[in-house]
XYZ file of N, CA and C in Angstrom:
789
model
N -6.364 -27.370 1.802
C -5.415 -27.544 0.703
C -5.547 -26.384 -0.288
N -4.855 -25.691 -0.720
C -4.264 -24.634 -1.764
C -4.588 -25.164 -3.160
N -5.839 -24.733 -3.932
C -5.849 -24.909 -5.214
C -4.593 -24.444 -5.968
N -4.654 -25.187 -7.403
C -3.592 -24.491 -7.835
C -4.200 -23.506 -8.685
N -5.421 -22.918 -8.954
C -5.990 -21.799 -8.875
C -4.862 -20.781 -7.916
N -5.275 -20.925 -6.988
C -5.121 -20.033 -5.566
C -3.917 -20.201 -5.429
N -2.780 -21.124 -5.652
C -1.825 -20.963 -5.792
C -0.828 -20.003 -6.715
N -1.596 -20.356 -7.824
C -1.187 -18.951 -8.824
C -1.212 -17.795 -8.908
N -2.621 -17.682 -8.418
C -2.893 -16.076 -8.125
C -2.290 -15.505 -7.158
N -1.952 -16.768 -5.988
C -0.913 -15.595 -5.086
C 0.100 -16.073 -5.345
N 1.027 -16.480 -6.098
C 2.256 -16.403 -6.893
C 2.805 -14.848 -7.894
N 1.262 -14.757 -8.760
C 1.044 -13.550 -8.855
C 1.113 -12.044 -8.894
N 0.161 -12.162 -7.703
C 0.202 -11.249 -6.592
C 1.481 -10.856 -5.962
N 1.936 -12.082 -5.389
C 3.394 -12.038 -4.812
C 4.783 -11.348 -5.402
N 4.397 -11.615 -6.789
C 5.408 -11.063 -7.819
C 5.270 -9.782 -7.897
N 3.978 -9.193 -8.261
C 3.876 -8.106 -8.084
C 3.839 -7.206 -6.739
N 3.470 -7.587 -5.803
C 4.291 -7.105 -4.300
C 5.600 -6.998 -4.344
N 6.577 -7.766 -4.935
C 7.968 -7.740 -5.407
C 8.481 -6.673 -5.770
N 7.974 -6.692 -7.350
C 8.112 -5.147 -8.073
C 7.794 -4.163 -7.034
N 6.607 -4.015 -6.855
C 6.252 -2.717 -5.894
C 7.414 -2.249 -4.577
N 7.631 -3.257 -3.916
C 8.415 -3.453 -2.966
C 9.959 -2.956 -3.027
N 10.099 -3.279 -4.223
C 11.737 -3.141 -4.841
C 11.872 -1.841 -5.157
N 10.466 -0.923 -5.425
C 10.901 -0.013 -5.987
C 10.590 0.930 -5.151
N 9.849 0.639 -3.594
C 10.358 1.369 -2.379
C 11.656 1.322 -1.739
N 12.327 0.352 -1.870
C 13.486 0.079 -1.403
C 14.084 0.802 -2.119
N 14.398 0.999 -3.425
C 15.298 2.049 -4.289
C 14.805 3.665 -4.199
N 13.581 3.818 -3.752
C 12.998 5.175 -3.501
C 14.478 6.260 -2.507
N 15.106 6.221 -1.955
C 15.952 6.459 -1.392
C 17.460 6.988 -2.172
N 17.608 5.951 -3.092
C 18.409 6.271 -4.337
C 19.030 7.971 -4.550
N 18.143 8.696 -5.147
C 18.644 10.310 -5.290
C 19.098 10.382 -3.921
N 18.637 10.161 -2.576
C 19.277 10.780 -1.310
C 21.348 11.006 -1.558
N 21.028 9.059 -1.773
C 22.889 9.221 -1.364
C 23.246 9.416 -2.681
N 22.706 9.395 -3.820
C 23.550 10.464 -4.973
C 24.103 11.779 -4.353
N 23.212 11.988 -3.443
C 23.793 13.642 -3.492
C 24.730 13.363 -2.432
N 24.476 12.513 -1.151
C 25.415 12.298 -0.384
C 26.418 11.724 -0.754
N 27.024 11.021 -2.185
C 28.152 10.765 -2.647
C 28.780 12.154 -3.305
N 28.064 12.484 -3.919
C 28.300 13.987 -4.680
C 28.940 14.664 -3.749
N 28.302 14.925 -2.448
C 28.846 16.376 -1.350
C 29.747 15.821 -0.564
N 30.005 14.348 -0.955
C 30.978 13.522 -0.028
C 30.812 13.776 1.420
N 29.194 13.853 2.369
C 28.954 14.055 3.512
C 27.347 13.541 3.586
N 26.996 12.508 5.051
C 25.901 12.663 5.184
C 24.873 13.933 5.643
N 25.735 14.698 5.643
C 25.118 16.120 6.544
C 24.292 15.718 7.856
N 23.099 15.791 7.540
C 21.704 16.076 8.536
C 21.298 14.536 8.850
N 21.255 13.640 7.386
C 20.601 12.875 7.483
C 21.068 11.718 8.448
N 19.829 11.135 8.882
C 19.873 10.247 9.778
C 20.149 8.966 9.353
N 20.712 7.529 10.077
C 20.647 6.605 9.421
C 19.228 5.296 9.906
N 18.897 5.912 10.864
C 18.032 5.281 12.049
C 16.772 4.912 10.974
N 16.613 5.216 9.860
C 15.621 4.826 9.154
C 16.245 3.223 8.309
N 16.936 3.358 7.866
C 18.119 1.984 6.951
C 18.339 1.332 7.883
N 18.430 1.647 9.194
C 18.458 0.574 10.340
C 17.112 0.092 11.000
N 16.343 0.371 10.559
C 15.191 -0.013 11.103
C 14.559 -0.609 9.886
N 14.362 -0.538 8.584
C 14.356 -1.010 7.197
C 14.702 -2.384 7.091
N 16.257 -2.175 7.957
C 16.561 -3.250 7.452
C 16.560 -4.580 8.760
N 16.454 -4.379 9.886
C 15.864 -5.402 11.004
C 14.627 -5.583 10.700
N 13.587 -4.744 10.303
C 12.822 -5.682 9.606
C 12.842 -6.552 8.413
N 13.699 -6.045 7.257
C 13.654 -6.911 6.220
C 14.237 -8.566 7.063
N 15.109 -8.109 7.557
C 15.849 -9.325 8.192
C 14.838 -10.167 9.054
N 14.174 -10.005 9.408
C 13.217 -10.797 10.281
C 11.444 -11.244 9.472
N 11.787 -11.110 8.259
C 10.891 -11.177 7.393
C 11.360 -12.306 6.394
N 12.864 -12.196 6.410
C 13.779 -13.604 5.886
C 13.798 -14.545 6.981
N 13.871 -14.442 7.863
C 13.730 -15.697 8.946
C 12.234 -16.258 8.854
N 11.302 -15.339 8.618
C 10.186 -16.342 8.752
C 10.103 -16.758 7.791
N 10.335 -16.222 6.300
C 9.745 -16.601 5.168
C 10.772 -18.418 4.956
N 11.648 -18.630 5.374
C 12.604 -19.619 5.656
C 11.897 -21.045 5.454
N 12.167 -21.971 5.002
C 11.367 -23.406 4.692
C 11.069 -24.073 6.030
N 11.628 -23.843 6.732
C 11.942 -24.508 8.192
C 10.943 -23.620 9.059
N 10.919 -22.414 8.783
C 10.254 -21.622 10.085
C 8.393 -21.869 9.071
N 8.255 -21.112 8.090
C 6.926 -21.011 7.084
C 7.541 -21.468 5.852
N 7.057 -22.335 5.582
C 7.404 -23.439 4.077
C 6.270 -22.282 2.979
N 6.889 -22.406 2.146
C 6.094 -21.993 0.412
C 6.027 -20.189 0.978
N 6.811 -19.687 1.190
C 7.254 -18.444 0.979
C 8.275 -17.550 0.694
N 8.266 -18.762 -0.265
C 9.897 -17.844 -1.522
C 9.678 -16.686 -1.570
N 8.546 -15.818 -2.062
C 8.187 -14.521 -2.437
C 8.611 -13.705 -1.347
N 8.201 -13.972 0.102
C 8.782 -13.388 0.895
C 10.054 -13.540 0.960
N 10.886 -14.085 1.211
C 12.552 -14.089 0.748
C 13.182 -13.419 0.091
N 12.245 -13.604 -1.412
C 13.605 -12.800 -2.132
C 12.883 -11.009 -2.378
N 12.103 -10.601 -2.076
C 12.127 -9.519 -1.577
C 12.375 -8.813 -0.236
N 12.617 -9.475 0.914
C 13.200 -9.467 2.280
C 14.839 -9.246 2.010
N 15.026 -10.217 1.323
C 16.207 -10.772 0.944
C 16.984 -9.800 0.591
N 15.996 -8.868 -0.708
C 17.117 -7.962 -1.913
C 16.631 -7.010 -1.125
N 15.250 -6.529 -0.257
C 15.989 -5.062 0.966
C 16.743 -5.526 1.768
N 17.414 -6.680 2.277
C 18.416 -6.630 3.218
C 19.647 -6.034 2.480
N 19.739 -6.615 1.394
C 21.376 -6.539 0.284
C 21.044 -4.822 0.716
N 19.910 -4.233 -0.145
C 20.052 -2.784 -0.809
C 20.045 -1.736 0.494
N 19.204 -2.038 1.828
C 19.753 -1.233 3.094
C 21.194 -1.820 3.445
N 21.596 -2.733 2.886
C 23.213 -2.696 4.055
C 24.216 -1.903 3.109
N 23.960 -1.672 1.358
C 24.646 -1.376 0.774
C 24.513 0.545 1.071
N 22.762 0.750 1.591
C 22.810 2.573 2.044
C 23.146 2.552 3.623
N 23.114 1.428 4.382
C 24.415 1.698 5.628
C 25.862 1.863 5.182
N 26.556 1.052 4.367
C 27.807 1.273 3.857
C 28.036 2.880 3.758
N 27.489 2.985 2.896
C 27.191 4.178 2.163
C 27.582 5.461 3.222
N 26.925 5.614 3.901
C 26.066 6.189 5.258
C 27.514 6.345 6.092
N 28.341 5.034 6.278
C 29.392 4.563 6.877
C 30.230 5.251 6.398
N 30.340 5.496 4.972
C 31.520 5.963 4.553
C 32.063 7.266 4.538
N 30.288 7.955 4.446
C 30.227 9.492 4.378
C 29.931 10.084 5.658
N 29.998 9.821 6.878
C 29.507 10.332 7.594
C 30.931 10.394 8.886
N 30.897 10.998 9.972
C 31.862 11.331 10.853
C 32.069 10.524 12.160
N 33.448 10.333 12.527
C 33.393 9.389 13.117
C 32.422 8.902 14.310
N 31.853 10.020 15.031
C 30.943 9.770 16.289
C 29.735 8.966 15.303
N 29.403 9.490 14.593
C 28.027 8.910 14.047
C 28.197 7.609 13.636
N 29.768 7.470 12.939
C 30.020 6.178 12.493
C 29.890 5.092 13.518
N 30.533 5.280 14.626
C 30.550 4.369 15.617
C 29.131 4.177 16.288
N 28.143 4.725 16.505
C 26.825 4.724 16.527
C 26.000 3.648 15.651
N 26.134 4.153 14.461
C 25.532 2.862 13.288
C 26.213 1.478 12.910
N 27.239 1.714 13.482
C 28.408 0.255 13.856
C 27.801 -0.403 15.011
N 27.245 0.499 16.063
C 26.732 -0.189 17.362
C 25.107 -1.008 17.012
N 25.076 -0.027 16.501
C 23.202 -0.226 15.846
C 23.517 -1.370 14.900
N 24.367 -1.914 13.554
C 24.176 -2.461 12.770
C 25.114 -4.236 13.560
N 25.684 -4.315 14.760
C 25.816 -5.275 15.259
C 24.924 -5.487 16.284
N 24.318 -4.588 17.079
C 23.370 -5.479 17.992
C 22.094 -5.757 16.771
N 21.529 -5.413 15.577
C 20.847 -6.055 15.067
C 20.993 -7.440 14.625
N 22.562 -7.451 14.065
C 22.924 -8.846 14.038
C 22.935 -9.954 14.914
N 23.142 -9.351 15.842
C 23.348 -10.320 17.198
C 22.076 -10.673 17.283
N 21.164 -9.649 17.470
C 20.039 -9.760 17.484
C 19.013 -11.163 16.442
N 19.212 -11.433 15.438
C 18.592 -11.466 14.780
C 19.558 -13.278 14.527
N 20.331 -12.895 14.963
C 21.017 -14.420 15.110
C 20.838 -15.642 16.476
N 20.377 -14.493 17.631
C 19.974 -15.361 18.602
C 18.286 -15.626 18.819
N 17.450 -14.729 17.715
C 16.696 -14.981 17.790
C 16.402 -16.141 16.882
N 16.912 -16.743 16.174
C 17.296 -17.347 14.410
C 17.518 -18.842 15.263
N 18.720 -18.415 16.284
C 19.025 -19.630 17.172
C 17.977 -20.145 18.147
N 17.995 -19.961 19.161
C 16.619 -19.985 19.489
C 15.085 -20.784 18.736
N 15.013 -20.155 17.635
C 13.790 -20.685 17.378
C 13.724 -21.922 16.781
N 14.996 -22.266 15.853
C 15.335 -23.480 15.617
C 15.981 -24.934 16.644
N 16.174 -24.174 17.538
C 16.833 -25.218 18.424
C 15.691 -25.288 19.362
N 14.790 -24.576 20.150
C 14.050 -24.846 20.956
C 12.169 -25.248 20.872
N 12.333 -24.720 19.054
C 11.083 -25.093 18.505
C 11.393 -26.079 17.449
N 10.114 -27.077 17.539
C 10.393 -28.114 16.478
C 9.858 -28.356 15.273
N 8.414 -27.336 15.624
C 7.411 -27.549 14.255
C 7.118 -26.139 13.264
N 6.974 -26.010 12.411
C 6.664 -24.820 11.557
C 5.662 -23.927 12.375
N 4.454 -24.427 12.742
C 3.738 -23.979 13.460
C 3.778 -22.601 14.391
N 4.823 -23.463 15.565
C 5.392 -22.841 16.519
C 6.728 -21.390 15.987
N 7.189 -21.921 15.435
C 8.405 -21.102 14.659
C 7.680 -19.923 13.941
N 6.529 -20.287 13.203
C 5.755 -19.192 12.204
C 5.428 -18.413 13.460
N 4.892 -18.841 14.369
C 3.832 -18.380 15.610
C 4.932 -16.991 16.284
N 6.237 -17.379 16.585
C 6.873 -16.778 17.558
C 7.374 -15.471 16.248
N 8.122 -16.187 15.179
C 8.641 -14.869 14.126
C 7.781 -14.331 13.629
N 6.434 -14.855 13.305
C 5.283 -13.885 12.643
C 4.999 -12.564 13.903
N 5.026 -13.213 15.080
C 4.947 -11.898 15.972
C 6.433 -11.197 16.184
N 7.240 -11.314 16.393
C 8.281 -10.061 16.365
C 8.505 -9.968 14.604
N 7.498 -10.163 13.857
C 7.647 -9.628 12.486
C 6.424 -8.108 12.656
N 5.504 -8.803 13.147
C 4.469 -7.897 13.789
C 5.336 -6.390 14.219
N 5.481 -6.823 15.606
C 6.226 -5.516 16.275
C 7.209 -4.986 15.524
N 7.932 -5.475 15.194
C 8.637 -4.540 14.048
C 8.075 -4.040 13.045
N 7.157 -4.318 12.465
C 6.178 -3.720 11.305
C 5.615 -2.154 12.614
N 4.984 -2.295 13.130
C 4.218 -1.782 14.098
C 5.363 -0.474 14.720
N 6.659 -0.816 14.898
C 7.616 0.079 14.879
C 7.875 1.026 13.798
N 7.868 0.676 12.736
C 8.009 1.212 11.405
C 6.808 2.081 10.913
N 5.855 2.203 11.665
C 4.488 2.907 11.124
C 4.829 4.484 11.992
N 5.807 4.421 12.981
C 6.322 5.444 13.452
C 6.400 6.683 12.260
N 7.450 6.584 10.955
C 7.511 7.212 10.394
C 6.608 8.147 9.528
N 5.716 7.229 9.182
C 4.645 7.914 8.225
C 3.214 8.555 9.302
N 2.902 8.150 10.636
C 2.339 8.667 11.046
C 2.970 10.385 11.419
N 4.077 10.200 11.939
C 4.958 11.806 11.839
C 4.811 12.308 10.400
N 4.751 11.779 9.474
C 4.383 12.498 8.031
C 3.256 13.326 8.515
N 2.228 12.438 8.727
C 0.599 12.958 8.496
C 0.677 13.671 9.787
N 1.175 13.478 10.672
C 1.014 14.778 11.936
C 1.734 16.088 11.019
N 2.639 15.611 10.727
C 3.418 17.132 9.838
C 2.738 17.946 9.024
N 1.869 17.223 8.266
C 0.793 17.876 7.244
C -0.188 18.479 8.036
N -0.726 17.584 8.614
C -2.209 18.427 9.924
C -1.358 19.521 10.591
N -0.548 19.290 10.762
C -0.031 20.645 11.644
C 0.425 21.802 10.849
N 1.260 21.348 9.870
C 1.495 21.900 8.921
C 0.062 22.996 7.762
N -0.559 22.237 7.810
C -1.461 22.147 6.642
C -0.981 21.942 5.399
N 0.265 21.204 5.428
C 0.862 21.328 3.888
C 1.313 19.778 3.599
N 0.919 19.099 2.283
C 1.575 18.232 2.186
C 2.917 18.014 1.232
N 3.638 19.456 1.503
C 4.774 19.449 0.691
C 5.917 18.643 1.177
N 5.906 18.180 2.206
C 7.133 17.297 2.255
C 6.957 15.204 2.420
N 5.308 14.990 1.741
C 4.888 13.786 1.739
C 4.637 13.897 0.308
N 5.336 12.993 -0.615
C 5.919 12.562 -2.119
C 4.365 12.069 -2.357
N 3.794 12.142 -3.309
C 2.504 11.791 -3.639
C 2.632 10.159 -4.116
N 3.829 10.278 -5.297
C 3.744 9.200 -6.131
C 4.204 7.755 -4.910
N 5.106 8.537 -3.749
C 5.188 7.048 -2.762
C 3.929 6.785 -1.747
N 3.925 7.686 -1.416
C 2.321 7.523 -0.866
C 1.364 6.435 -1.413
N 1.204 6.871 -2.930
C 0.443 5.517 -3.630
C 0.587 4.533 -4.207
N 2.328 4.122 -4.273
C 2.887 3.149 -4.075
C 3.131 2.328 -3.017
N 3.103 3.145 -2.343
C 2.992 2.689 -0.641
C 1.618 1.584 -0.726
N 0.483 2.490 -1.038
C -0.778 2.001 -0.574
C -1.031 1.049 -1.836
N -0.789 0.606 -3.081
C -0.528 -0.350 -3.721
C 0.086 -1.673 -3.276
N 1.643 -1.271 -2.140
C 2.247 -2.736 -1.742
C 1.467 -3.196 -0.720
N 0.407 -2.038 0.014
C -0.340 -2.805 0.832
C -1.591 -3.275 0.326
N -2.241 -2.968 -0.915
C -3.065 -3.786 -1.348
C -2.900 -5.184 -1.605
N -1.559 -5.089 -2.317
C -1.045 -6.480 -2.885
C -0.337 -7.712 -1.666
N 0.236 -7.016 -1.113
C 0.876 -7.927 0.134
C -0.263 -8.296 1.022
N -1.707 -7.309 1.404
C -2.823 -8.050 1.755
C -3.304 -9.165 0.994
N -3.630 -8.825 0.114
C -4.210 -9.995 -0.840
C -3.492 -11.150 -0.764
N -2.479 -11.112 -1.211
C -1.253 -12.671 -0.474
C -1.290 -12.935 0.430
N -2.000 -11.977 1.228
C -1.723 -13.060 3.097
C -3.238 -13.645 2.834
N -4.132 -13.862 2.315
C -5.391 -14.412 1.802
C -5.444 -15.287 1.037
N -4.369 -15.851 0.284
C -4.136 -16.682 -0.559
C -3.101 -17.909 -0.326
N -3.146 -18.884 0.811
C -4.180 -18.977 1.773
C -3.813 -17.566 3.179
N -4.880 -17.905 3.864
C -4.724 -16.521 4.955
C -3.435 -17.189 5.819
N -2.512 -15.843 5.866
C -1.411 -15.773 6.510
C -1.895 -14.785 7.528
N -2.257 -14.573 9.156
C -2.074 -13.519 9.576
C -1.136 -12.774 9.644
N 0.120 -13.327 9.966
C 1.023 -12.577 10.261
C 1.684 -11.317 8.904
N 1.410 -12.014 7.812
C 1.408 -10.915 6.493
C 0.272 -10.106 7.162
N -0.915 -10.568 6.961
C -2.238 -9.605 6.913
C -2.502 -8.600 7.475
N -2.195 -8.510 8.762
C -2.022 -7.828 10.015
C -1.091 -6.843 9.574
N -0.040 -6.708 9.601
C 0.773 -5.168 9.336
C 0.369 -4.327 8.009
N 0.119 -5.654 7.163
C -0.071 -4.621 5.713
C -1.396 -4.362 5.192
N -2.316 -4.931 6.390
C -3.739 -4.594 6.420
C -3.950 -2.861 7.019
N -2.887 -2.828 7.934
C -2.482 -1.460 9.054
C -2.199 -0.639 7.557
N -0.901 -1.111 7.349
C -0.319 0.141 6.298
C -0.881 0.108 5.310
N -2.095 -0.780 4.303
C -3.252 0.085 3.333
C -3.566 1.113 4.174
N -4.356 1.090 5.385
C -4.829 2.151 6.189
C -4.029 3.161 6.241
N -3.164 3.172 6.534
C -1.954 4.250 6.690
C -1.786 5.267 5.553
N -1.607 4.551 4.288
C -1.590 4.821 2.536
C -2.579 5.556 2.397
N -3.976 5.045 3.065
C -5.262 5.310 2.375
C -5.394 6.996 2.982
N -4.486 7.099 4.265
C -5.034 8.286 5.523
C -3.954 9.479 4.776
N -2.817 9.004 3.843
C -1.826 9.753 3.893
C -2.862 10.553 2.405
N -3.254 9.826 1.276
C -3.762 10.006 0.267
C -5.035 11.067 0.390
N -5.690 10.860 1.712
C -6.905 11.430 1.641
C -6.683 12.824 2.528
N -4.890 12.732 2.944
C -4.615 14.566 3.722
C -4.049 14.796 2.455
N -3.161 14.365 1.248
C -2.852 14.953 0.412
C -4.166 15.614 -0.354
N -4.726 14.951 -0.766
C -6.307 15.388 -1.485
C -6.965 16.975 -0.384
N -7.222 16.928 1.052
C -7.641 17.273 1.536
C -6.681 19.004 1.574
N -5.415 18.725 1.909
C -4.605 20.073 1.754
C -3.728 20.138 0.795
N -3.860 19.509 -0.630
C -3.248 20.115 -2.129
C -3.327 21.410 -1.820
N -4.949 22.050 -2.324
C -4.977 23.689 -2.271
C -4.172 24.158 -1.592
N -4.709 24.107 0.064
C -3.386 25.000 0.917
C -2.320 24.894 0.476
N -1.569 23.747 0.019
C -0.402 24.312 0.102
C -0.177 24.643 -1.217
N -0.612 24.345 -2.558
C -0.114 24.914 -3.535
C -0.577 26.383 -3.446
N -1.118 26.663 -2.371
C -1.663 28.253 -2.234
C -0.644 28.821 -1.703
N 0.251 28.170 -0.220
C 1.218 28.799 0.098
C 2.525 28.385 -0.312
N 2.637 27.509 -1.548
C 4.317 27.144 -2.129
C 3.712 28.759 -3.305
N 2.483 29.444 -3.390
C 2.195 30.214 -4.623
C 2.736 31.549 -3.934
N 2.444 31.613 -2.572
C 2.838 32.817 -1.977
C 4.180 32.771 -1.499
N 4.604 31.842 -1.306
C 6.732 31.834 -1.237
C 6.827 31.902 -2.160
N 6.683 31.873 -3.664
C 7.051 31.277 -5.025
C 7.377 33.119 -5.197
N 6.079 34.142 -5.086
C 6.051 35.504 -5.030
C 7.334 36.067 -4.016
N 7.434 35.717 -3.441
C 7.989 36.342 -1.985
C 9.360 36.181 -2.783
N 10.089 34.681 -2.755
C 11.392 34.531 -2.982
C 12.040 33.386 -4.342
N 10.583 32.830 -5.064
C 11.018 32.109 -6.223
C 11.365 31.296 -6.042
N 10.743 30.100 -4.951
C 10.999 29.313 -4.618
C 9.838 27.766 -6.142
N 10.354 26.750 -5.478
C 9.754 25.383 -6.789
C 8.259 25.427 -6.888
N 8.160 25.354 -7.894
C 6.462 25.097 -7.524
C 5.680 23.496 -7.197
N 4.791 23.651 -7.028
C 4.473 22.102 -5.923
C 4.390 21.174 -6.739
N 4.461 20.914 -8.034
C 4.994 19.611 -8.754
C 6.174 19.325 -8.617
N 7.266 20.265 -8.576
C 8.523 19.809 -8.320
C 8.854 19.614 -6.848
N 8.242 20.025 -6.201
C 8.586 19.815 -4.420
C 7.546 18.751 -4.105
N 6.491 18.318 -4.274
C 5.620 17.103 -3.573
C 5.727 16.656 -4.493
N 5.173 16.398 -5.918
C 5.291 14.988 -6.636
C 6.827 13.868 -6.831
N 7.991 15.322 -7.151
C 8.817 14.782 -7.598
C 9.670 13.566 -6.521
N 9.363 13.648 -5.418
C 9.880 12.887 -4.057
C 11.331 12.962 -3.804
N 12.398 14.312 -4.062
C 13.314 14.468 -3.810
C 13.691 15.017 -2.330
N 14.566 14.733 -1.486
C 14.419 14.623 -0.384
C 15.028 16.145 -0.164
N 14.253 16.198 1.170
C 14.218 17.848 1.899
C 14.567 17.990 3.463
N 14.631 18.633 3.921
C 15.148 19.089 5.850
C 14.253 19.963 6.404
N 13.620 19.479 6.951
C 12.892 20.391 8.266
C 13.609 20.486 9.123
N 14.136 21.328 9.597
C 14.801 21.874 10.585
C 16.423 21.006 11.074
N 16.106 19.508 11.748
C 17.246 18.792 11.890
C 16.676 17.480 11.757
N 15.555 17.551 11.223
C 15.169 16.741 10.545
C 14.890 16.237 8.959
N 15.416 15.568 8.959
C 15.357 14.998 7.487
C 14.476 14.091 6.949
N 13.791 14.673 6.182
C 12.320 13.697 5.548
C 13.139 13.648 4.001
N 12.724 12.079 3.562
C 13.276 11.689 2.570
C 11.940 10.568 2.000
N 12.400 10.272 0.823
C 11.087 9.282 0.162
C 11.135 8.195 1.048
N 11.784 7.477 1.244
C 12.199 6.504 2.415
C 12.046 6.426 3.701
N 12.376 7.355 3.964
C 12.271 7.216 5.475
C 10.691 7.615 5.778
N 10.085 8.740 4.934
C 9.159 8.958 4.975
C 7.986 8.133 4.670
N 7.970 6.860 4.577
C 6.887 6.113 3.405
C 7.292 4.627 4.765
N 6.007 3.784 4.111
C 5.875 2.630 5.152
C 6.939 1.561 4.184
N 7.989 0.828 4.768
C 8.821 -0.081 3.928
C 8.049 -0.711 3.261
N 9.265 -1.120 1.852
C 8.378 -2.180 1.327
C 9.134 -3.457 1.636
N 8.363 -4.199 0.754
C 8.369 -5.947 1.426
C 7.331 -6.466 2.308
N 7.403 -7.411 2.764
C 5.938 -7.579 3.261
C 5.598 -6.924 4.746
């Protein structure tokens, strides 16, 4: 039984995973300013807002009274990244050309479909919370586990790189904040299925924090020697500020680059 001690504190907690959470989800924000501004998605991809947001969506199915009872907190932060990725698919939709459009039209209905027969399914063929937590806590899993894709390509980029100019400092440790806090709530009482992904992505936070620390110098050594060469930003305005940039045909952005938030 759940003191109401222990109830509070991860009420809490939960709230503040919220905040944190909400304000990865808006991390993305400056992107489509500019992509409303240039009236074009250019480069950028949408495969990140689609993957954002099948997980948020499958993070609202479990948090559900029927599937895991007493996880409002999960909801309405699941909930408000589902609203705020479908509003940067819109977005995405509007500015971008027709081949691509029809692509993220294909992508943003088989998630639905997706996510409705799995929805069906678990309610009609399972009867107890138990079972229901059991089956969505694991494809909450694998989709978490999908999503670590991104930020490990960060930290390969830097090791290879030696530079951590295109990994945002301040999301990095916001990052590793929602995984402090969203751990701690799966402990209050223990949830594995929270614990498990955002036990991964502290780790993740902690690995990204300790290559930023590790190659600052280098690279504020070589943003010092482009800075000479051609007058290019200096590395407070290119790594802290987390405004999004292009490697080649790739597009690293605060978002796409960083582990989602929510749980």
């Amino acid at each position: 039984m759940v003191t109401a001690a222990v109830n509070t504190a991860r009420n809490v907690v939960g709230i503040l995973g919220n905040i944190i959470s909400l304000f990865l989800f808006l991390s993305p924000v400056p992107t489509f300013v500019q992509i409303v501004k240039k009236g074009s998605v250019e480069q950028y991809s949408a495969a990140p807002y689609l993957a954002t947001l099948i997980n948020c969506m499958v993070w609202v199915l479990y948090g559900l009274p029927m599937v895991h009872p007493h996880s409002i907190l999960v909801i309405t932060i699941n909930g408000s990244g589902t609203a705020i990725e479908l509003v940067y698919i819109t977005l995405f939709l509007i500015y971008t050309d027709k081949k691509k459009r029809l692509k993220v039209l294909m992508g943003l209905l088989v998630e639905l479909i997706f996510i409705a027969i799995v929805a069906l399914l678990i309610l009609t063929l399972l009867h107890t919370t138990k079972h229901r937590s059991l089956v969505v806590g694991i494809v909450c899993i694998l989709f978490n586990i999908m999503m670590y894709a991104s930020p490990l390509s960060i930290m390969k980029l830097v090791i290879t790189t030696k530079s951590v100019e295109y990994m945002p400092f301040f999301l990095s440790l916001a990052s590793l904040a929602n995984g402090v806090a969203w751990t701690t709530y799966a402990f209050l009482p223990f949830d594995k299925f929270i614990a498990i992904p955002n036990g991964l992505g502290t780790l993740f936070s902690m690995a990204q924090l300790i290559l930023y620390a590790w190659y600052y110098k280098s690279t504020k050594r070589m943003i010092a020697e482009r800075k000479a060469k051609s007058g290019e930003l200096d590395l407070s305005d290119v790594v802290v500020g987390g405004e999004p940039r292009k490697i080649g045909n790739t597009t690293q952005n605060g978002r796409a680059s960083e582990i989602h938030g929510g749980v």
